[in-house]
mmCIF file of C-alpha atoms and ligand atoms in Angstrom:
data_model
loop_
_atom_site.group_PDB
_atom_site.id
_atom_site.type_symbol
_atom_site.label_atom_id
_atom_site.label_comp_id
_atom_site.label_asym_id
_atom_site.label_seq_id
_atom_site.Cartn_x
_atom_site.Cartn_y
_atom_site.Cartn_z
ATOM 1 C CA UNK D 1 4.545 -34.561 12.102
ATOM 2 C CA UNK D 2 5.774 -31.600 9.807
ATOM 3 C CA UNK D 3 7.715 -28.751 11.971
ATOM 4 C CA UNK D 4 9.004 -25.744 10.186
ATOM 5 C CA UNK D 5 10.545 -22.409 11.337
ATOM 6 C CA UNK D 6 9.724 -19.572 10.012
ATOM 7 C CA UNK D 7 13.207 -17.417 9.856
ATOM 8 C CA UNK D 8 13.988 -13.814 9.333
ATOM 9 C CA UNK D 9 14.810 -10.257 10.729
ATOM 10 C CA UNK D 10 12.122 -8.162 12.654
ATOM 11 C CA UNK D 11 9.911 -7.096 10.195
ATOM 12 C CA UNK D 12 10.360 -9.630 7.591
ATOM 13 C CA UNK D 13 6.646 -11.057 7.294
ATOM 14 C CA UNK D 14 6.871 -13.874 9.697
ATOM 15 C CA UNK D 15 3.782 -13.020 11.756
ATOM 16 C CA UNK D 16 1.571 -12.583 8.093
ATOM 17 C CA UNK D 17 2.915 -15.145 6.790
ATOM 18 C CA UNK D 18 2.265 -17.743 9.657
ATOM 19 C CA UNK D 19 -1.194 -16.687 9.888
ATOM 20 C CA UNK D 20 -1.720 -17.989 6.004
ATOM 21 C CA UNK D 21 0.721 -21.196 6.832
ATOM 22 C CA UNK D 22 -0.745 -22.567 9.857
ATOM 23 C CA UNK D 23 -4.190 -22.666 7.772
ATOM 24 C CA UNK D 24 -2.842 -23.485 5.074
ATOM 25 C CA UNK D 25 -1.072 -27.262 6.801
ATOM 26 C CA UNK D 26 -2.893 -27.445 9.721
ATOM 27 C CA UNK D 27 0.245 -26.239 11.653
ATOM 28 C CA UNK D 28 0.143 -25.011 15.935
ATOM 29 C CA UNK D 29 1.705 -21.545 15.705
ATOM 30 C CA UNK D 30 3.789 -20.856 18.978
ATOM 31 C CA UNK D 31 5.524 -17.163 18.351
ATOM 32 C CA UNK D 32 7.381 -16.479 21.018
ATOM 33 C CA UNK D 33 6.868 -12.304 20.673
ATOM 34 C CA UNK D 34 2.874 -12.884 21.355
ATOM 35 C CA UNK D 35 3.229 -15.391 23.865
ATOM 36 C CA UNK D 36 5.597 -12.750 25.742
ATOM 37 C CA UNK D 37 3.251 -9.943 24.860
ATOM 38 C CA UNK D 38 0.513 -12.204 26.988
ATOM 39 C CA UNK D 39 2.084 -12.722 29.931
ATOM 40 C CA UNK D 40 2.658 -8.705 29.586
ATOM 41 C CA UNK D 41 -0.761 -8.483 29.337
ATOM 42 C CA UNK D 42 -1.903 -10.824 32.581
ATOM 43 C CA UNK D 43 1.138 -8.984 34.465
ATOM 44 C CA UNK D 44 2.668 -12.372 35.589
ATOM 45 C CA UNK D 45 6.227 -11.968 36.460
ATOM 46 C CA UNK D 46 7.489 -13.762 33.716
ATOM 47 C CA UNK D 47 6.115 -10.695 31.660
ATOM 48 C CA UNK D 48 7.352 -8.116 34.030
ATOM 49 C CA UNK D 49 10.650 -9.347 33.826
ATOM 50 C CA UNK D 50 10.205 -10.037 29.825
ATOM 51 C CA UNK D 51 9.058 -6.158 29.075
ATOM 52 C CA UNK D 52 12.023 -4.458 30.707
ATOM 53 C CA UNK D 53 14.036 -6.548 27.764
ATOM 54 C CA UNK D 54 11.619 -5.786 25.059
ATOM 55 C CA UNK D 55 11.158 -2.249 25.997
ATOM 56 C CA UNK D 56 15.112 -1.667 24.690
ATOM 57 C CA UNK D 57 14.840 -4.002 21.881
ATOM 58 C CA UNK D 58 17.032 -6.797 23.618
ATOM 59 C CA UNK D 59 16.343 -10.089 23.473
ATOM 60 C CA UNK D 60 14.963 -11.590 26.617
ATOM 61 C CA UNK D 61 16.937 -14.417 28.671
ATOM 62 C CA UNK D 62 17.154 -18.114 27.103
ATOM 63 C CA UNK D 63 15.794 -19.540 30.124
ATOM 64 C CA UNK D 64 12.681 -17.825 29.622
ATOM 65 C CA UNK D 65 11.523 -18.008 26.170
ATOM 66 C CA UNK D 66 12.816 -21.955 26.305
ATOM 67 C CA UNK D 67 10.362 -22.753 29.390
ATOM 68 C CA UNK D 68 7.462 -21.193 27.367
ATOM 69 C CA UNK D 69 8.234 -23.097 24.436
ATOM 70 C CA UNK D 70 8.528 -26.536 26.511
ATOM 71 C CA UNK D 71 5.529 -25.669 28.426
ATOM 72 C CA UNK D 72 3.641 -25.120 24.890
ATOM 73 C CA UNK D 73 5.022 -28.269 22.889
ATOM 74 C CA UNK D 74 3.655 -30.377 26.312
ATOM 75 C CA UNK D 75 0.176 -28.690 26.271
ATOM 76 C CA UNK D 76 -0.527 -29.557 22.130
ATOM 77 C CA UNK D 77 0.357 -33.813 22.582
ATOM 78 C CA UNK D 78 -1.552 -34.536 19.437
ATOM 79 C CA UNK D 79 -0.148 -31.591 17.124
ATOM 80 C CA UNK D 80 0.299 -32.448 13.209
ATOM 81 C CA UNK D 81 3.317 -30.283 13.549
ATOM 82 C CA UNK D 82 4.972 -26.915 14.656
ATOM 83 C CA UNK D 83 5.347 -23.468 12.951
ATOM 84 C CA UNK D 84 8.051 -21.764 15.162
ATOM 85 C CA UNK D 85 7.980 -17.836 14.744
ATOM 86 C CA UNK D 86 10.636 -15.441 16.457
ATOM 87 C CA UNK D 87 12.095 -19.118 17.780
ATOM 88 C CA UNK D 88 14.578 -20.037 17.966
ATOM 89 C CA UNK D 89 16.223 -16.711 18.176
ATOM 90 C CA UNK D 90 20.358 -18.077 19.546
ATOM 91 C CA UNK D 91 22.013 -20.861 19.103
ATOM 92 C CA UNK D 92 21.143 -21.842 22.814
ATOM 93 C CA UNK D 93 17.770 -21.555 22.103
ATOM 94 C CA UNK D 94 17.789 -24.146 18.795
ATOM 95 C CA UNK D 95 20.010 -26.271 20.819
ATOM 96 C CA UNK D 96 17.223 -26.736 23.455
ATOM 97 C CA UNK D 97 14.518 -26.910 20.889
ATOM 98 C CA UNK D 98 15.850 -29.495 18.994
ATOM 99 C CA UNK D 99 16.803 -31.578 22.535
ATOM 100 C CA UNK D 100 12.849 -30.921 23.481
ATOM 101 C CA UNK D 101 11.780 -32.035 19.492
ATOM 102 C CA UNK D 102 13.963 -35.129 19.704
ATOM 103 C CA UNK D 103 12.557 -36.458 23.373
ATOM 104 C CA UNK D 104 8.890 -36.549 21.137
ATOM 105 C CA UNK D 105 10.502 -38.248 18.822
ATOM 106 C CA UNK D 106 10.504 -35.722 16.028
ATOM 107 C CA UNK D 107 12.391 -32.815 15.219
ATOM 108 C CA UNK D 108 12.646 -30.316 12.908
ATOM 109 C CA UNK D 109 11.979 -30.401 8.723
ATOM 110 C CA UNK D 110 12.589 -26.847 7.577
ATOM 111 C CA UNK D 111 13.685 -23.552 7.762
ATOM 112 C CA UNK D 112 12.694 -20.966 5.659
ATOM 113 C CA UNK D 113 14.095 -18.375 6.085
ATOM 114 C CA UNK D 114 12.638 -14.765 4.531
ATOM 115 C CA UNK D 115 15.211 -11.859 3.222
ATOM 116 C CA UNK D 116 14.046 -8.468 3.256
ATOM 117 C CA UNK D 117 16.568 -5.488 2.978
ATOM 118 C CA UNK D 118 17.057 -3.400 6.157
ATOM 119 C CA UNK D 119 15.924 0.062 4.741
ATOM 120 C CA UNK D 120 12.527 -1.609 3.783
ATOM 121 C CA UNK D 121 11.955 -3.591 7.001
ATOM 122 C CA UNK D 122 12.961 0.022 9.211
ATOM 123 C CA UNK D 123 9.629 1.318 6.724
ATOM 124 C CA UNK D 124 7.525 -1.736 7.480
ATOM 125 C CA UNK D 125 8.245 -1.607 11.357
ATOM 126 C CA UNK D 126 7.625 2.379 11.872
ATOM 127 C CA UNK D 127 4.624 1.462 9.294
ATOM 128 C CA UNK D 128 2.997 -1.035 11.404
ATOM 129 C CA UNK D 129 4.180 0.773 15.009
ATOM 130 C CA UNK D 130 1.404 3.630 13.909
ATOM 131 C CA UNK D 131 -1.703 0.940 14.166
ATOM 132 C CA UNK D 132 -0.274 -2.422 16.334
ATOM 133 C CA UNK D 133 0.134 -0.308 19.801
ATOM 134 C CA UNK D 134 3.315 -2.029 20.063
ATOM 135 C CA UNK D 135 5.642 0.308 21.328
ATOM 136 C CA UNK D 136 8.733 -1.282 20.455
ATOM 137 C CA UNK D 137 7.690 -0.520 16.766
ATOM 138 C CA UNK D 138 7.273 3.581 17.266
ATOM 139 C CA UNK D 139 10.850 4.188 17.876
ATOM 140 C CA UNK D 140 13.256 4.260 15.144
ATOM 141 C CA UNK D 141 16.242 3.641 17.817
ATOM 142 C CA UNK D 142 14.326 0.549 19.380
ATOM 143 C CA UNK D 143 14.136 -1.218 15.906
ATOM 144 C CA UNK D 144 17.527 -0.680 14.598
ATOM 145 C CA UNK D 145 18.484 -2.079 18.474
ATOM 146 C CA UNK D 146 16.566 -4.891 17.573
ATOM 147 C CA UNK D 147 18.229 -5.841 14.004
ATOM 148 C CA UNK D 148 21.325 -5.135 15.433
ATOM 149 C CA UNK D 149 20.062 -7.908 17.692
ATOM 150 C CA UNK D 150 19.407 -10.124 14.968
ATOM 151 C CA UNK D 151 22.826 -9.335 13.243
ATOM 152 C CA UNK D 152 24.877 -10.312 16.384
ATOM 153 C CA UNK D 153 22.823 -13.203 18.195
ATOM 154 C CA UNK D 154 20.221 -14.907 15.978
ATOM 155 C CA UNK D 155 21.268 -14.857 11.674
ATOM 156 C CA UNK D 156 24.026 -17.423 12.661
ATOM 157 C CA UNK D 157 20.994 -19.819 14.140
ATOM 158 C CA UNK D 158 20.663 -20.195 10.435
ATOM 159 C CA UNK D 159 24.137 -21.612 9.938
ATOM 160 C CA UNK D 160 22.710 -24.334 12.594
ATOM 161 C CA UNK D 161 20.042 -26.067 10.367
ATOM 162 C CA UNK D 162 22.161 -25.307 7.510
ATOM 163 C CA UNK D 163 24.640 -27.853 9.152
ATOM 164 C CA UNK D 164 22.009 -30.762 8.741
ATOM 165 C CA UNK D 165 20.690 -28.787 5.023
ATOM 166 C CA UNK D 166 17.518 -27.231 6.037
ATOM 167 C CA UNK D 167 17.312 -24.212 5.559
ATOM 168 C CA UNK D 168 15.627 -22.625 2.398
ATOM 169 C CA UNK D 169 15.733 -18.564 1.591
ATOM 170 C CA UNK D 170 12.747 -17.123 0.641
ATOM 171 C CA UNK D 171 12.623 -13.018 -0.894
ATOM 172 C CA UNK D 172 10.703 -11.477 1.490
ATOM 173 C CA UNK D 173 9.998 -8.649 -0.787
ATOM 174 C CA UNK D 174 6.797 -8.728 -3.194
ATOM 175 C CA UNK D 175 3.186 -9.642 -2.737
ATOM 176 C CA UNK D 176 1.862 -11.099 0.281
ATOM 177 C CA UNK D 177 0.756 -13.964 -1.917
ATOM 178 C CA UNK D 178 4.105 -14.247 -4.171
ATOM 179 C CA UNK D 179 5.955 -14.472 -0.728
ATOM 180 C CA UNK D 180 3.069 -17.191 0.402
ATOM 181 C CA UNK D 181 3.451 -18.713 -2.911
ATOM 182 C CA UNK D 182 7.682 -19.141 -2.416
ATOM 183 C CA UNK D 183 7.314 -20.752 0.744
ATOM 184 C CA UNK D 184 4.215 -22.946 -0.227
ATOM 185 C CA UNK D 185 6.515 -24.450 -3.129
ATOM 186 C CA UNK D 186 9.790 -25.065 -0.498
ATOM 187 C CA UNK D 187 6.880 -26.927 2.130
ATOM 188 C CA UNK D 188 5.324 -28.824 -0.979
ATOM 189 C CA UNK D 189 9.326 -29.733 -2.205
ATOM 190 C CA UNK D 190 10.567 -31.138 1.268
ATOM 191 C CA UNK D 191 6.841 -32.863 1.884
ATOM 192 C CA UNK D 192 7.240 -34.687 -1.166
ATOM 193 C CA UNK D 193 10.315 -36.205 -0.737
HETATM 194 P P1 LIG S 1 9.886 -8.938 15.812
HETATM 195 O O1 LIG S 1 10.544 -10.178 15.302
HETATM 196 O O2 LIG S 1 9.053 -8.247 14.765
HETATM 197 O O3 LIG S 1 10.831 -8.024 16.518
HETATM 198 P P2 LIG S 1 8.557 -10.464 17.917
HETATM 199 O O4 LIG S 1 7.142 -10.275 18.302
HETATM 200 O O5 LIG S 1 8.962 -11.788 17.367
HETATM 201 O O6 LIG S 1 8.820 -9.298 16.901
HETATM 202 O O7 LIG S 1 9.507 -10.168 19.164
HETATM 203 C C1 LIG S 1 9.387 -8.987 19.939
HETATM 204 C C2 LIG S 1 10.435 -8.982 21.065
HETATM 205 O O8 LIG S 1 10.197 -10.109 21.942
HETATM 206 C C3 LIG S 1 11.892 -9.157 20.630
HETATM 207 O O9 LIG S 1 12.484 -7.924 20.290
HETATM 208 C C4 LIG S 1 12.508 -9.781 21.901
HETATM 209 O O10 LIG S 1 12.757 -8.806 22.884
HETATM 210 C C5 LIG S 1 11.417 -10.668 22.427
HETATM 211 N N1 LIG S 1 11.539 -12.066 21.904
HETATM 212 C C6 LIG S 1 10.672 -12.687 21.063
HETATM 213 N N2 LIG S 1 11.086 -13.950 20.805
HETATM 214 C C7 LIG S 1 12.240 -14.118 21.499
HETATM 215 C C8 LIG S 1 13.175 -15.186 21.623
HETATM 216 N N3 LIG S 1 12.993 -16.345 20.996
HETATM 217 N N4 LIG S 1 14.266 -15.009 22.420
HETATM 218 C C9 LIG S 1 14.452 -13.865 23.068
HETATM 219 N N5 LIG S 1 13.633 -12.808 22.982
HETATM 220 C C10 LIG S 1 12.544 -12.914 22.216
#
């Protein structure tokens, strides 16, 4: 089993970048922000009570987001490996991932973790907010709620895995394919070790 997290601020190229990774290794992709969008989408309660988080740009209870990934890691029993994306987003949250990793008897191999200045990724947001009919992308104000977000609750879940030396940063500026290219070397490093 190979399970990586992909790591980085709102905006930072985790979504395109999983897309390419997940084909790339043969990786399950569990994002928590689309799986929450989903159960927006079915109107379940878990969504209803999700959205009125999202809508401000806060982060939405541990409880929640932990039971979806649980419920996710026990639906894919014969997975070659994890690509976690938007999780975990507190320390709380890799606590209880790495607890849920280590009862399968795995756990995880890498971070990588992307770095993208915060005047570029308030562009790319507003950018992508005028074609993804995600509204928390259309107002300036939401998006600087949400890197404030990241800033106060989930950078130091980096200091976590770089406890147990995981974690690898990545520039998350450049090509879409020099960016794939960085974190293709890091996976191909840590594989081959
Ligand atoms: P982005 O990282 O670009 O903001 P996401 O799709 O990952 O987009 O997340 C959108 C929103 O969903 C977040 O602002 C937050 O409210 C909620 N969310 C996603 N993942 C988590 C998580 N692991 N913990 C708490 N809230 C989350």
């Amino acid at each position: 089993m190979f399970n990586l997290i992909l790591f980085g601020p709102p905006g930072s190229g985790k979504g395109t970048q999983s897309e390419k990774l997940i084909s790339k290794y043969g990786l399950i992709h569990l994002a928590t922000g689309d799986l929450l969008r989903s159960e927006i989408a079915a109107q379940t309660p878990l969504g209803m009570e999700a959205k009125s988080f999202m809508d401000k740009g806060e982060l939405v209870p541990d409880e929640v987001v932990i039971g979806m990934i649980s419920s996710a890691l026990d639906a894919n029993p014969d997975a070659g490996g994890f690509l976690f994306d938007g999780f975990p987003r507190t320390e709380a949250q890799a606590e209880a991932l790495d607890k849920l990793l280590k009862l399968k008897k795995t756990g995880i191999h890498l971070m990588l973790a992307l770095e993208v200045s915060e005047s570029e990724l308030i562009s790319r947001l507003l950018n992508r907010g005028k074609t993804s009919g995600r509204s928390d992308d259309v107002n300036e104000d939401i998006i600087r709620a949400r890197i404030a977000e990241y800033h106060k609750k989930t950078s130091a879940v980096a200091d976590h895995y770089r406890k147990f030396d995981k974690v690898k940063q990545i520039k998350g500026e450049g090509s879409i394919e020099e960016i794939f290219n960085s974190l293709c070397a890091e996976i191909g490093r840590k594989k081959s070790l």
